[in-house]
Every structure is written in C-alpha cells, then in structure tokens.
Amino acid sequence: MTPAPAPSIRLFSSDLDGTLLGNPESTLRFKQAWEALPRETRPLLVYNSGRSVTDTRALVLSRRLPEPDYIIGGVGTELYNHRTHHEEPAFNAQFGEGWDLAKVEAIMTAMPGVERQPPEFLHPYKSSWYLHRADRAKIDELRRRFESAGLQVNVVYSSLRDLDVLPSRANKGNALAWLCARLNLPLTSVLVAGDTGNDSAMFLLPGVHGIVVENAQPELFESVVKLPTFVSRNVMADGVLEGLKHFGVIPQVPVGRGLPSGQRHHAAWRGMLFAPETFRTLHEEERALIATGYEQALATLRRNITPLGFSACSLADNTVTGTDANYRSVWARDGCFTVVQTIEMDDPDLRDAQRRTLRTLLDTVAPNGQVPANVRIDDGTPEYSGVGGICSIDSGLWLILAVYHYVTETGDLALLTEYAPTLRRTMEWLSAQDSNNDGLIEVPEAGDWTDLFGRSYHVLYDEVLWYRANVCYGRLLEYQQDFDRAAEFLRWSQHIAGKIKASFWPSTARDPKSAPTFADRQASLGDAQYLIAEITPFAFNWRCDVIGNLLAFLTNVIDVDRARTAFRFMWGVGVNNPYPVANLYPAVQSGDPDWRPYYTVNLLNLPHHYHNGGHWPFIGGLWVRFIHRLGLHDLARHELVKLAEVNRLGRNREWEFNEWVHGVTGRPMGKAYQAWSAAAYLRACQELHLDSDAAARAE
C-alpha cells in the first residue's frame, strides 16, 4: 500500500478479456493514453491472451486497441511479431517433446462433464474445454491421467470454467520469458497486468512488476498473495491505467477516469459533474436534474451524520413511534453500505462519519463475533436481533466489506491492527453459519435486510455478500502480512462463487457423474435467465432477487454473459418501472405458497410494498452501475435521470431521497432522507461521469 519508487519499464505485457477489454470507454482511455506516449520512448506493448493471435489481430484492426509490438496468443502457445507481421517459428519448436494432441484429446473426451470450446479457441498446441466448478482434486486427478499416459502437459484451469491443456512449457509466463530473452530484456524491466488464474504465470516470473485489476478473480489474488504487486482500485482498463501511473509509465490517469486520491473532495467532483461536456447525450434539463440531485444527495448525507456515525435516515426529519424507534440507530447494513458507496469522496465530514460508523459497530461486536443489527444513537445500546428476535446475518457481511474499502482507500493500517481480533471473531461467527461446510451460509427466515420477509437457508443476496466478504477479509489479512491465511480465504471464496453459480443458476447441462443437488431437480425451470432468489433443502424460490443479481455482477461472481442474460430478463419485465428499481420480481400475492401472514404487520409487505416488490432508490444506484458496466452507457445515463426523479419525490417536500416507493403508483412510502439512497445516487453519478466524455467521443 506504500508507493514504491517507479522502476524503468521497457515492456508491458497485458491480458485482454477482463483486463484491457470489458468496458469500451475504459479501453478507449487506455488506447488514447498509450498512443499519447512518444513512440520512441514508450515500452514495448505485448498482448498476452487466451485468445488466438488471429482473434487478437482482428481486435487491433478494428481500432479498439492500440497496435502492439508482439502478440502472445493461446495461453502462451503462439507468438506473433506485429511489427514484422510474422510468426516466430523458433518459438513453436520448444513444444514438441512430450506433446501428443491426439492422446490429449482422447483423455479429455473420456472425462465426464467437459465440453469442447469453440474452434476459434483451438490449435495444434492448445486443447481447450469448459469444465464448470471443478475442485483442485479433480484437476489434480486429470494431471495424473496425463502423466500416466506419458504426456508432459500444463493444465491451466481458471474462472471455475476454462480448462486449457498445453505443452508442458507453454503458459503466458514462459512465453513472455522466451520473448524477453530473445529481446535481451531483463525481467526487472517488465510490467504485467491480468485478472484470472491463467495470468499468474506472468506475475510469478522472478523480478517482474505486476498490476492486478480490482475485478480480478480470487484465484489470481491467491497466486500473487506473497508478491509485491500493485492492486488497483478500479476495474479493467481503468485499473490498468491506475497501475501504469503507479509505475511511472504514463504521467497521469486520463481525466475521464475521475480524480486521484486526495483530490476527490466535493468541489472537485462538483466541477467535473457540472462541466459542459458531462452527460452531453442528455437534454439540458436532464443534466440539470442530475446535478441538482447530486447537491441534494450530499445535503441528505450530512443530515445523517451523528456522533456515532451514519444514521439510516435523518433523525430531525422523521417521526418514529413503536417499532420504528429503531430508526434512531446506526444500522450496520445501512451504515456500511453508505461507507462503501462514499469511500472515494475526500470530504472531511464524510470521512469522519465513515470512521465513526465503523468504530461504533466494531466496538459493539459480541464476544462470539456477532455484529449488532444496529446501535441506538441516544444511548449507544447495541441490538443483535430485529423483529421476532432474529439475528441480522448481513450486518457482519457488510462490516467486513466496509472495513476493507475504508482501509484500502485511507491506508489506515492502525485501525486494521486495532480491530484485527474483532474482525477475526466476526469471520468465525459468519463461518459458523455454514453449518454443513458446503461453502454457503444458512440464513434464518427474515435474517437479513429483508427483515420482514420470508426467505431463508441459502439466500442469493447473502451468499453473494459472503463470497465478497471472504475476498475482502483475505485482502485484509494480506495487508497484515498473514499470507497463508489470506490464501485460504481467497481460495475458499472461489469455492463459494462456484457453489453460487451451480446452485442459483439452474441449467439443463449437468455433469452426469456429479452428486445431484436440489438445483438439478428443478426441471421445471430449465435453463435459468437469472440467479434465483432462494434454495432450501426442500424447496426453491424461482423469483428474481434484483439486488442479489446486481451485486453478483458488481462483485464479479457472474461474468458479463450471464449478467447480460439477467439484464434482458429484468429489463423485459420492467423492474425499473415506474422507477429504478424493484427489489423483487414478481411480488408475492396473498394466497401464493410464498405468502406469510406476517406480511400484513404494519401493512408493510403487501404486494408491491416494502420488501415485497417495492422500489428502492438505493438498489436503483446499483442498477445504474450494473447497466453501465455492461457497456449500455446511454441507457445507464437515462436510468440515472429516472433515479434522480424518484429521489426528488417526497411525502412533504422535494428531494427527500425516500426509503422506498410503491411498485405500481411510484409514490414514496418510506422514511425521508435515507443515507443509503443518497450514497448510492452519488456513487452512480460519479461512476457514470467518469465515462461520459469518452463515451460521447466513442458514440
């Protein structure tokens, strides 16, 4: 986390998919930044990808990427000199010994559960397959089969899906080392960037410098956990740009990416958001609405600053009676969500409120590690259960996430050291909720943010947060130099992600020899179009948990293909109408098997109310960012306008940033001046602005 002296970089080798590719605007920013460097002094550029050389050359010809000097394709099995437009014949000569493609194919086709990748991913030195959610034992067994057959191969498994069988000397790292030796370049002058396990061979070359983008898979974090790599705070090409600036390759991060740490105060953000070129594809009145909303959101956040941290809603603007008295609290999930969404704002008041929120919660963690649902602002009393005496599972999950983001942004290692024992107890308590050690936690009914709603056991929203908590805690252990335990949590997070995808996204494509799960028996669902809401030992809930699906993509549980499929469904059924966005589709009606008598308590969970299909602006902020990350930038900007419109609504006055609105009428029905509604809006504005100028040029 401490900036290192910038080395002299003479060659930059980067992965493509998920690293330089994945967001068109950030890819454009990389292209512009690279081409702005003087040709005679900039490092050599190498694309090092699982894609074939032919495929990569097509990307370059489409002008989506700057022209490289070399292309390493097929996970290190192809090398192309882009300057001379010739392959390197001496490179392939090293792969002959111990390689027999026919024998490799025979062993792979006999393996249950594998599916051959499309022809464009195959060539004589690369046998590529899909194998979903394989564990280490299965991959090790495959390696033994090749060894028994007298084959010398390298088995590369990444993203819990992609399986490549290569000659023993073939991987991205060895190909890069061969090229550097040919060019007489020391590895200490090489910088690499990547996001998945098949990139780890580059990072493991002795002496190289590395950039791990924020959206990297845990398998890469685990591989480099003991290495002094630079971990960016931004995803894909924006993360690469951040790393290039760190290593002195580019003088500054392009303006479209936003503001560097230390310059993210309100005046700077305001200047960028209100600039003439911002959101230029929108009408003037729409841009004015977004800008006004930004100012009002910041004012709403300030209404929620208390001596103990962020309140859930403004104490001065809401009358609370009966069970509503618990709104006069620092709520763990609300407060930590607000911390995460505002973490990049260098506002002294907000930074202080973030710190107070975390300390309030960390100081009240129970001896067994349970994080309170809320802490009363009036007397500091923690409450560990909600209505019905049910624990709050997601309080601890959000706290781990918030501490990670806070420490990463501020570098406050003193706070991490002070509360390390508390955080360990919290993770132990959360781990204990996995009562059968299958990787997923068991959630009591109404035991999370939907605290008056009938979901239980394996709940999508909680499982996604559990995955992310393991990643974040592993990174926190890495900050403490506890590398072995960090690797354990990062490895376990991969298992959790695989379980989520296998269980919550039913598919008719199954491994016939694997143990049947309940998801396997969901024949009536066929192939799902989204991650379903809930699975129990005896039933499943086929509804679409919108926040669970949004978080699954934003936290890198599902890939862009599945996210697009889920988006098409959610957009088609109109979860964003009248405003973004419903928490659940469809709403549960009286008489439905999922209906509970307690849904009428305080008339909260009638159909299209509250947690039963109400529309929540804080989820709307995630919705806008979800669409934006999918690359649907103009659509995301228009959804941001709708988000501003719903936040402008009020029961008593404009710009109340209300808690929730009715799913049919669109009228506000919750508490006014909600911290997480305002925070999610601010984050969405900032993230969309970062790409608005580049997007306008690209369009």
PDB file of N, CA and C in Angstrom, residues 269-351:
ATOM      1  N   TRP A 269     -15.413  17.055  -7.410  1.00  0.00           N
ATOM      2  CA  TRP A 269     -16.448  16.245  -8.050  1.00  0.00           C
ATOM      3  C   TRP A 269     -17.492  17.144  -8.696  1.00  0.00           C
ATOM      4  N   ARG A 270     -17.884  18.201  -7.970  1.00  0.00           N
ATOM      5  CA  ARG A 270     -18.917  19.102  -8.486  1.00  0.00           C
ATOM      6  C   ARG A 270     -18.453  19.748  -9.783  1.00  0.00           C
ATOM      7  N   GLY A 271     -17.189  20.178  -9.819  1.00  0.00           N
ATOM      8  CA  GLY A 271     -16.676  20.794 -11.025  1.00  0.00           C
ATOM      9  C   GLY A 271     -16.717  19.859 -12.214  1.00  0.00           C
ATOM     10  N   MET A 272     -16.441  18.582 -11.982  1.00  0.00           N
ATOM     11  CA  MET A 272     -16.463  17.610 -13.075  1.00  0.00           C
ATOM     12  C   MET A 272     -17.889  17.304 -13.514  1.00  0.00           C
ATOM     13  N   LEU A 273     -18.793  17.143 -12.547  1.00  0.00           N
ATOM     14  CA  LEU A 273     -20.164  16.761 -12.877  1.00  0.00           C
ATOM     15  C   LEU A 273     -20.909  17.869 -13.604  1.00  0.00           C
ATOM     16  N   PHE A 274     -20.567  19.125 -13.299  1.00  0.00           N
ATOM     17  CA  PHE A 274     -21.299  20.230 -13.886  1.00  0.00           C
ATOM     18  C   PHE A 274     -20.591  20.804 -15.120  1.00  0.00           C
ATOM     19  N   ALA A 275     -19.500  20.164 -15.542  1.00  0.00           N
ATOM     20  CA  ALA A 275     -18.786  20.642 -16.724  1.00  0.00           C
ATOM     21  C   ALA A 275     -19.670  20.504 -17.966  1.00  0.00           C
ATOM     22  N   PRO A 276     -19.499  21.370 -18.961  1.00  0.00           N
ATOM     23  CA  PRO A 276     -20.386  21.361 -20.138  1.00  0.00           C
ATOM     24  C   PRO A 276     -20.412  20.025 -20.879  1.00  0.00           C
ATOM     25  N   GLU A 277     -19.258  19.307 -20.891  1.00  0.00           N
ATOM     26  CA  GLU A 277     -19.220  18.061 -21.666  1.00  0.00           C
ATOM     27  C   GLU A 277     -19.838  16.876 -20.933  1.00  0.00           C
ATOM     28  N   THR A 278     -20.178  17.039 -19.643  1.00  0.00           N
ATOM     29  CA  THR A 278     -20.681  15.922 -18.858  1.00  0.00           C
ATOM     30  C   THR A 278     -22.082  15.518 -19.312  1.00  0.00           C
ATOM     31  N   PHE A 279     -22.304  14.226 -19.504  1.00  0.00           N
ATOM     32  CA  PHE A 279     -23.604  13.685 -19.908  1.00  0.00           C
ATOM     33  C   PHE A 279     -24.145  14.419 -21.134  1.00  0.00           C
ATOM     34  N   ARG A 280     -23.279  14.654 -22.110  1.00  0.00           N
ATOM     35  CA  ARG A 280     -23.655  15.505 -23.240  1.00  0.00           C
ATOM     36  C   ARG A 280     -24.753  14.903 -24.094  1.00  0.00           C
ATOM     37  N   THR A 281     -25.010  13.589 -23.966  1.00  0.00           N
ATOM     38  CA  THR A 281     -26.074  12.986 -24.772  1.00  0.00           C
ATOM     39  C   THR A 281     -27.454  13.221 -24.172  1.00  0.00           C
ATOM     40  N   LEU A 282     -27.534  13.796 -22.971  1.00  0.00           N
ATOM     41  CA  LEU A 282     -28.810  14.084 -22.336  1.00  0.00           C
ATOM     42  C   LEU A 282     -29.258  15.506 -22.664  1.00  0.00           C
ATOM     43  N   HIS A 283     -30.563  15.748 -22.497  1.00  0.00           N
ATOM     44  CA  HIS A 283     -31.087  17.097 -22.662  1.00  0.00           C
ATOM     45  C   HIS A 283     -30.604  17.976 -21.515  1.00  0.00           C
ATOM     46  N   GLU A 284     -30.613  19.278 -21.752  1.00  0.00           N
ATOM     47  CA  GLU A 284     -30.095  20.217 -20.759  1.00  0.00           C
ATOM     48  C   GLU A 284     -30.842  20.107 -19.441  1.00  0.00           C
ATOM     49  N   GLU A 285     -32.187  19.960 -19.512  1.00  0.00           N
ATOM     50  CA  GLU A 285     -32.960  19.870 -18.263  1.00  0.00           C
ATOM     51  C   GLU A 285     -32.657  18.570 -17.519  1.00  0.00           C
ATOM     52  N   GLU A 286     -32.325  17.506 -18.258  1.00  0.00           N
ATOM     53  CA  GLU A 286     -31.963  16.250 -17.604  1.00  0.00           C
ATOM     54  C   GLU A 286     -30.617  16.382 -16.905  1.00  0.00           C
ATOM     55  N   ARG A 287     -29.662  17.028 -17.555  1.00  0.00           N
ATOM     56  CA  ARG A 287     -28.364  17.249 -16.917  1.00  0.00           C
ATOM     57  C   ARG A 287     -28.517  18.117 -15.677  1.00  0.00           C
ATOM     58  N   ALA A 288     -29.387  19.116 -15.756  1.00  0.00           N
ATOM     59  CA  ALA A 288     -29.614  19.986 -14.596  1.00  0.00           C
ATOM     60  C   ALA A 288     -30.243  19.202 -13.445  1.00  0.00           C
ATOM     61  N   LEU A 289     -31.148  18.290 -13.780  1.00  0.00           N
ATOM     62  CA  LEU A 289     -31.781  17.470 -12.748  1.00  0.00           C
ATOM     63  C   LEU A 289     -30.755  16.599 -12.044  1.00  0.00           C
ATOM     64  N   ILE A 290     -29.881  15.962 -12.807  1.00  0.00           N
ATOM     65  CA  ILE A 290     -28.840  15.119 -12.216  1.00  0.00           C
ATOM     66  C   ILE A 290     -27.938  15.946 -11.316  1.00  0.00           C
ATOM     67  N   ALA A 291     -27.549  17.134 -11.775  1.00  0.00           N
ATOM     68  CA  ALA A 291     -26.656  17.982 -10.991  1.00  0.00           C
ATOM     69  C   ALA A 291     -27.322  18.454  -9.703  1.00  0.00           C
ATOM     70  N   THR A 292     -28.581  18.847  -9.794  1.00  0.00           N
ATOM     71  CA  THR A 292     -29.305  19.245  -8.579  1.00  0.00           C
ATOM     72  C   THR A 292     -29.408  18.075  -7.618  1.00  0.00           C
ATOM     73  N   GLY A 293     -29.689  16.902  -8.153  1.00  0.00           N
ATOM     74  CA  GLY A 293     -29.773  15.715  -7.307  1.00  0.00           C
ATOM     75  C   GLY A 293     -28.478  15.438  -6.576  1.00  0.00           C
ATOM     76  N   TYR A 294     -27.360  15.695  -7.242  1.00  0.00           N
ATOM     77  CA  TYR A 294     -26.063  15.472  -6.595  1.00  0.00           C
ATOM     78  C   TYR A 294     -25.911  16.368  -5.373  1.00  0.00           C
ATOM     79  N   GLU A 295     -26.247  17.640  -5.537  1.00  0.00           N
ATOM     80  CA  GLU A 295     -26.160  18.576  -4.409  1.00  0.00           C
ATOM     81  C   GLU A 295     -27.102  18.157  -3.286  1.00  0.00           C
ATOM     82  N   GLN A 296     -28.318  17.758  -3.657  1.00  0.00           N
ATOM     83  CA  GLN A 296     -29.300  17.363  -2.650  1.00  0.00           C
ATOM     84  C   GLN A 296     -28.895  16.061  -1.946  1.00  0.00           C
ATOM     85  N   ALA A 297     -28.263  15.164  -2.694  1.00  0.00           N
ATOM     86  CA  ALA A 297     -27.806  13.911  -2.085  1.00  0.00           C
ATOM     87  C   ALA A 297     -26.739  14.179  -1.035  1.00  0.00           C
ATOM     88  N   LEU A 298     -25.831  15.086  -1.352  1.00  0.00           N
ATOM     89  CA  LEU A 298     -24.797  15.421  -0.380  1.00  0.00           C
ATOM     90  C   LEU A 298     -25.412  16.054   0.863  1.00  0.00           C
ATOM     91  N   ALA A 299     -26.401  16.909   0.657  1.00  0.00           N
ATOM     92  CA  ALA A 299     -27.084  17.520   1.805  1.00  0.00           C
ATOM     93  C   ALA A 299     -27.803  16.462   2.635  1.00  0.00           C
ATOM     94  N   THR A 300     -28.397  15.473   1.954  1.00  0.00           N
ATOM     95  CA  THR A 300     -29.069  14.387   2.680  1.00  0.00           C
ATOM     96  C   THR A 300     -28.080  13.585   3.517  1.00  0.00           C
ATOM     97  N   LEU A 301     -26.918  13.305   2.955  1.00  0.00           N
ATOM     98  CA  LEU A 301     -25.897  12.587   3.724  1.00  0.00           C
ATOM     99  C   LEU A 301     -25.517  13.356   4.971  1.00  0.00           C
ATOM    100  N   ARG A 302     -25.376  14.663   4.846  1.00  0.00           N
ATOM    101  CA  ARG A 302     -24.986  15.468   6.015  1.00  0.00           C
ATOM    102  C   ARG A 302     -26.077  15.448   7.087  1.00  0.00           C
ATOM    103  N   ARG A 303     -27.330  15.325   6.682  1.00  0.00           N
ATOM    104  CA  ARG A 303     -28.425  15.209   7.654  1.00  0.00           C
ATOM    105  C   ARG A 303     -28.294  13.930   8.481  1.00  0.00           C
ATOM    106  N   ASN A 304     -27.561  12.944   7.944  1.00  0.00           N
ATOM    107  CA  ASN A 304     -27.461  11.642   8.604  1.00  0.00           C
ATOM    108  C   ASN A 304     -26.156  11.459   9.379  1.00  0.00           C
ATOM    109  N   ILE A 305     -25.376  12.504   9.522  1.00  0.00           N
ATOM    110  CA  ILE A 305     -24.144  12.405  10.309  1.00  0.00           C
ATOM    111  C   ILE A 305     -24.473  12.636  11.782  1.00  0.00           C
ATOM    112  N   THR A 306     -24.141  11.647  12.599  1.00  0.00           N
ATOM    113  CA  THR A 306     -24.391  11.708  14.041  1.00  0.00           C
ATOM    114  C   THR A 306     -23.075  11.449  14.773  1.00  0.00           C
ATOM    115  N   PRO A 307     -23.049  11.663  16.085  1.00  0.00           N
ATOM    116  CA  PRO A 307     -21.813  11.381  16.829  1.00  0.00           C
ATOM    117  C   PRO A 307     -21.343   9.934  16.720  1.00  0.00           C
ATOM    118  N   LEU A 308     -22.255   8.990  16.394  1.00  0.00           N
ATOM    119  CA  LEU A 308     -21.886   7.574  16.298  1.00  0.00           C
ATOM    120  C   LEU A 308     -21.665   7.115  14.857  1.00  0.00           C
ATOM    121  N   GLY A 309     -21.861   8.009  13.902  1.00  0.00           N
ATOM    122  CA  GLY A 309     -21.699   7.639  12.502  1.00  0.00           C
ATOM    123  C   GLY A 309     -22.946   7.945  11.705  1.00  0.00           C
ATOM    124  N   PHE A 310     -23.116   7.247  10.583  1.00  0.00           N
ATOM    125  CA  PHE A 310     -24.264   7.495   9.704  1.00  0.00           C
ATOM    126  C   PHE A 310     -25.527   6.861  10.288  1.00  0.00           C
ATOM    127  N   SER A 311     -26.572   7.653  10.429  1.00  0.00           N
ATOM    128  CA  SER A 311     -27.887   7.093  10.748  1.00  0.00           C
ATOM    129  C   SER A 311     -28.508   6.560   9.466  1.00  0.00           C
ATOM    130  N   ALA A 312     -29.568   5.753   9.623  1.00  0.00           N
ATOM    131  CA  ALA A 312     -30.233   5.209   8.443  1.00  0.00           C
ATOM    132  C   ALA A 312     -31.047   6.287   7.736  1.00  0.00           C
ATOM    133  N   CYS A 313     -31.721   7.125   8.508  1.00  0.00           N
ATOM    134  CA  CYS A 313     -32.492   8.227   7.948  1.00  0.00           C
ATOM    135  C   CYS A 313     -32.338   9.426   8.868  1.00  0.00           C
ATOM    136  N   SER A 314     -32.638  10.602   8.350  1.00  0.00           N
ATOM    137  CA  SER A 314     -32.449  11.829   9.116  1.00  0.00           C
ATOM    138  C   SER A 314     -33.279  11.809  10.389  1.00  0.00           C
ATOM    139  N   LEU A 315     -32.624  11.973  11.528  1.00  0.00           N
ATOM    140  CA  LEU A 315     -33.326  11.936  12.807  1.00  0.00           C
ATOM    141  C   LEU A 315     -34.235  13.141  12.965  1.00  0.00           C
ATOM    142  N   ALA A 316     -33.844  14.276  12.389  1.00  0.00           N
ATOM    143  CA  ALA A 316     -34.605  15.514  12.570  1.00  0.00           C
ATOM    144  C   ALA A 316     -35.824  15.586  11.661  1.00  0.00           C
ATOM    145  N   ASP A 317     -35.884  14.747  10.656  1.00  0.00           N
ATOM    146  CA  ASP A 317     -36.939  14.883   9.645  1.00  0.00           C
ATOM    147  C   ASP A 317     -37.920  13.726   9.637  1.00  0.00           C
ATOM    148  N   ASN A 318     -37.825  12.818  10.582  1.00  0.00           N
ATOM    149  CA  ASN A 318     -38.723  11.668  10.630  1.00  0.00           C
ATOM    150  C   ASN A 318     -39.261  11.487  12.041  1.00  0.00           C
ATOM    151  N   THR A 319     -40.559  11.297  12.125  1.00  0.00           N
ATOM    152  CA  THR A 319     -41.183  10.972  13.406  1.00  0.00           C
ATOM    153  C   THR A 319     -41.242   9.454  13.536  1.00  0.00           C
ATOM    154  N   VAL A 320     -40.679   8.937  14.620  1.00  0.00           N
ATOM    155  CA  VAL A 320     -40.653   7.482  14.807  1.00  0.00           C
ATOM    156  C   VAL A 320     -41.425   7.115  16.064  1.00  0.00           C
ATOM    157  N   THR A 321     -42.254   6.085  15.930  1.00  0.00           N
ATOM    158  CA  THR A 321     -43.035   5.578  17.054  1.00  0.00           C
ATOM    159  C   THR A 321     -43.038   4.063  17.002  1.00  0.00           C
ATOM    160  N   GLY A 322     -43.325   3.437  18.145  1.00  0.00           N
ATOM    161  CA  GLY A 322     -43.421   1.983  18.195  1.00  0.00           C
ATOM    162  C   GLY A 322     -42.140   1.317  17.740  1.00  0.00           C
ATOM    163  N   THR A 323     -42.285   0.297  16.856  1.00  0.00           N
ATOM    164  CA  THR A 323     -41.099  -0.419  16.382  1.00  0.00           C
ATOM    165  C   THR A 323     -40.224   0.456  15.501  1.00  0.00           C
ATOM    166  N   ASP A 324     -40.776   1.572  14.996  1.00  0.00           N
ATOM    167  CA  ASP A 324     -39.974   2.480  14.180  1.00  0.00           C
ATOM    168  C   ASP A 324     -38.885   3.184  14.976  1.00  0.00           C
ATOM    169  N   ALA A 325     -38.928   3.069  16.297  1.00  0.00           N
ATOM    170  CA  ALA A 325     -37.921   3.745  17.118  1.00  0.00           C
ATOM    171  C   ALA A 325     -36.514   3.277  16.781  1.00  0.00           C
ATOM    172  N   ASN A 326     -36.415   2.074  16.218  1.00  0.00           N
ATOM    173  CA  ASN A 326     -35.070   1.590  15.903  1.00  0.00           C
ATOM    174  C   ASN A 326     -34.439   2.324  14.717  1.00  0.00           C
ATOM    175  N   TYR A 327     -35.196   3.203  14.065  1.00  0.00           N
ATOM    176  CA  TYR A 327     -34.573   4.042  13.042  1.00  0.00           C
ATOM    177  C   TYR A 327     -33.600   5.047  13.651  1.00  0.00           C
ATOM    178  N   ARG A 328     -33.726   5.313  14.947  1.00  0.00           N
ATOM    179  CA  ARG A 328     -32.785   6.223  15.614  1.00  0.00           C
ATOM    180  C   ARG A 328     -31.530   5.438  15.998  1.00  0.00           C
ATOM    181  N   SER A 329     -30.911   4.899  14.993  1.00  0.00           N
ATOM    182  CA  SER A 329     -29.782   3.996  15.216  1.00  0.00           C
ATOM    183  C   SER A 329     -28.775   4.128  14.083  1.00  0.00           C
ATOM    184  N   VAL A 330     -27.556   3.683  14.374  1.00  0.00           N
ATOM    185  CA  VAL A 330     -26.599   3.375  13.318  1.00  0.00           C
ATOM    186  C   VAL A 330     -26.836   1.918  12.953  1.00  0.00           C
ATOM    187  N   TRP A 331     -27.429   1.707  11.794  1.00  0.00           N
ATOM    188  CA  TRP A 331     -27.679   0.349  11.330  1.00  0.00           C
ATOM    189  C   TRP A 331     -26.437  -0.181  10.630  1.00  0.00           C
ATOM    190  N   ALA A 332     -26.073  -1.406  10.939  1.00  0.00           N
ATOM    191  CA  ALA A 332     -24.840  -1.961  10.374  1.00  0.00           C
ATOM    192  C   ALA A 332     -24.897  -1.995   8.858  1.00  0.00           C
ATOM    193  N   ARG A 333     -25.968  -2.571   8.299  1.00  0.00           N
ATOM    194  CA  ARG A 333     -26.001  -2.715   6.839  1.00  0.00           C
ATOM    195  C   ARG A 333     -26.139  -1.358   6.158  1.00  0.00           C
ATOM    196  N   ASP A 334     -27.032  -0.502   6.665  1.00  0.00           N
ATOM    197  CA  ASP A 334     -27.217   0.814   6.055  1.00  0.00           C
ATOM    198  C   ASP A 334     -25.936   1.644   6.157  1.00  0.00           C
ATOM    199  N   GLY A 335     -25.361   1.656   7.370  1.00  0.00           N
ATOM    200  CA  GLY A 335     -24.173   2.463   7.595  1.00  0.00           C
ATOM    201  C   GLY A 335     -22.988   1.985   6.785  1.00  0.00           C
ATOM    202  N   CYS A 336     -22.780   0.664   6.734  1.00  0.00           N
ATOM    203  CA  CYS A 336     -21.633   0.128   5.997  1.00  0.00           C
ATOM    204  C   CYS A 336     -21.825   0.274   4.499  1.00  0.00           C
ATOM    205  N   PHE A 337     -23.050   0.104   4.019  1.00  0.00           N
ATOM    206  CA  PHE A 337     -23.326   0.350   2.602  1.00  0.00           C
ATOM    207  C   PHE A 337     -22.993   1.798   2.257  1.00  0.00           C
ATOM    208  N   THR A 338     -23.377   2.711   3.133  1.00  0.00           N
ATOM    209  CA  THR A 338     -23.089   4.129   2.902  1.00  0.00           C
ATOM    210  C   THR A 338     -21.589   4.388   2.897  1.00  0.00           C
ATOM    211  N   VAL A 339     -20.862   3.729   3.784  1.00  0.00           N
ATOM    212  CA  VAL A 339     -19.402   3.864   3.792  1.00  0.00           C
ATOM    213  C   VAL A 339     -18.817   3.416   2.454  1.00  0.00           C
ATOM    214  N   VAL A 340     -19.240   2.258   1.967  1.00  0.00           N
ATOM    215  CA  VAL A 340     -18.692   1.716   0.721  1.00  0.00           C
ATOM    216  C   VAL A 340     -18.999   2.638  -0.457  1.00  0.00           C
ATOM    217  N   GLN A 341     -20.227   3.163  -0.508  1.00  0.00           N
ATOM    218  CA  GLN A 341     -20.629   3.978  -1.649  1.00  0.00           C
ATOM    219  C   GLN A 341     -19.969   5.353  -1.666  1.00  0.00           C
ATOM    220  N   THR A 342     -19.568   5.854  -0.502  1.00  0.00           N
ATOM    221  CA  THR A 342     -18.976   7.202  -0.429  1.00  0.00           C
ATOM    222  C   THR A 342     -17.471   7.172  -0.214  1.00  0.00           C
ATOM    223  N   ILE A 343     -16.860   6.006  -0.332  1.00  0.00           N
ATOM    224  CA  ILE A 343     -15.470   5.856   0.094  1.00  0.00           C
ATOM    225  C   ILE A 343     -14.510   6.690  -0.739  1.00  0.00           C
ATOM    226  N   GLU A 344     -14.851   7.012  -1.982  1.00  0.00           N
ATOM    227  CA  GLU A 344     -13.939   7.763  -2.831  1.00  0.00           C
ATOM    228  C   GLU A 344     -14.128   9.271  -2.715  1.00  0.00           C
ATOM    229  N   MET A 345     -14.914   9.723  -1.754  1.00  0.00           N
ATOM    230  CA  MET A 345     -15.146  11.157  -1.574  1.00  0.00           C
ATOM    231  C   MET A 345     -14.269  11.672  -0.443  1.00  0.00           C
ATOM    232  N   ASP A 346     -13.333  12.541  -0.790  1.00  0.00           N
ATOM    233  CA  ASP A 346     -12.418  13.097   0.203  1.00  0.00           C
ATOM    234  C   ASP A 346     -13.042  14.313   0.879  1.00  0.00           C
ATOM    235  N   ASP A 347     -14.148  14.066   1.539  1.00  0.00           N
ATOM    236  CA  ASP A 347     -14.826  15.108   2.299  1.00  0.00           C
ATOM    237  C   ASP A 347     -14.542  14.857   3.780  1.00  0.00           C
ATOM    238  N   PRO A 348     -13.980  15.807   4.498  1.00  0.00           N
ATOM    239  CA  PRO A 348     -13.596  15.552   5.900  1.00  0.00           C
ATOM    240  C   PRO A 348     -14.758  15.093   6.770  1.00  0.00           C
ATOM    241  N   ASP A 349     -15.941  15.692   6.579  1.00  0.00           N
ATOM    242  CA  ASP A 349     -17.094  15.305   7.394  1.00  0.00           C
ATOM    243  C   ASP A 349     -17.532  13.877   7.084  1.00  0.00           C
ATOM    244  N   LEU A 350     -17.552  13.529   5.799  1.00  0.00           N
ATOM    245  CA  LEU A 350     -17.953  12.175   5.422  1.00  0.00           C
ATOM    246  C   LEU A 350     -16.909  11.159   5.873  1.00  0.00           C
ATOM    247  N   ARG A 351     -15.627  11.494   5.723  1.00  0.00           N
ATOM    248  CA  ARG A 351     -14.577  10.566   6.144  1.00  0.00           C
ATOM    249  C   ARG A 351     -14.666  10.313   7.649  1.00  0.00           C
TER     250      ARG A 351
END
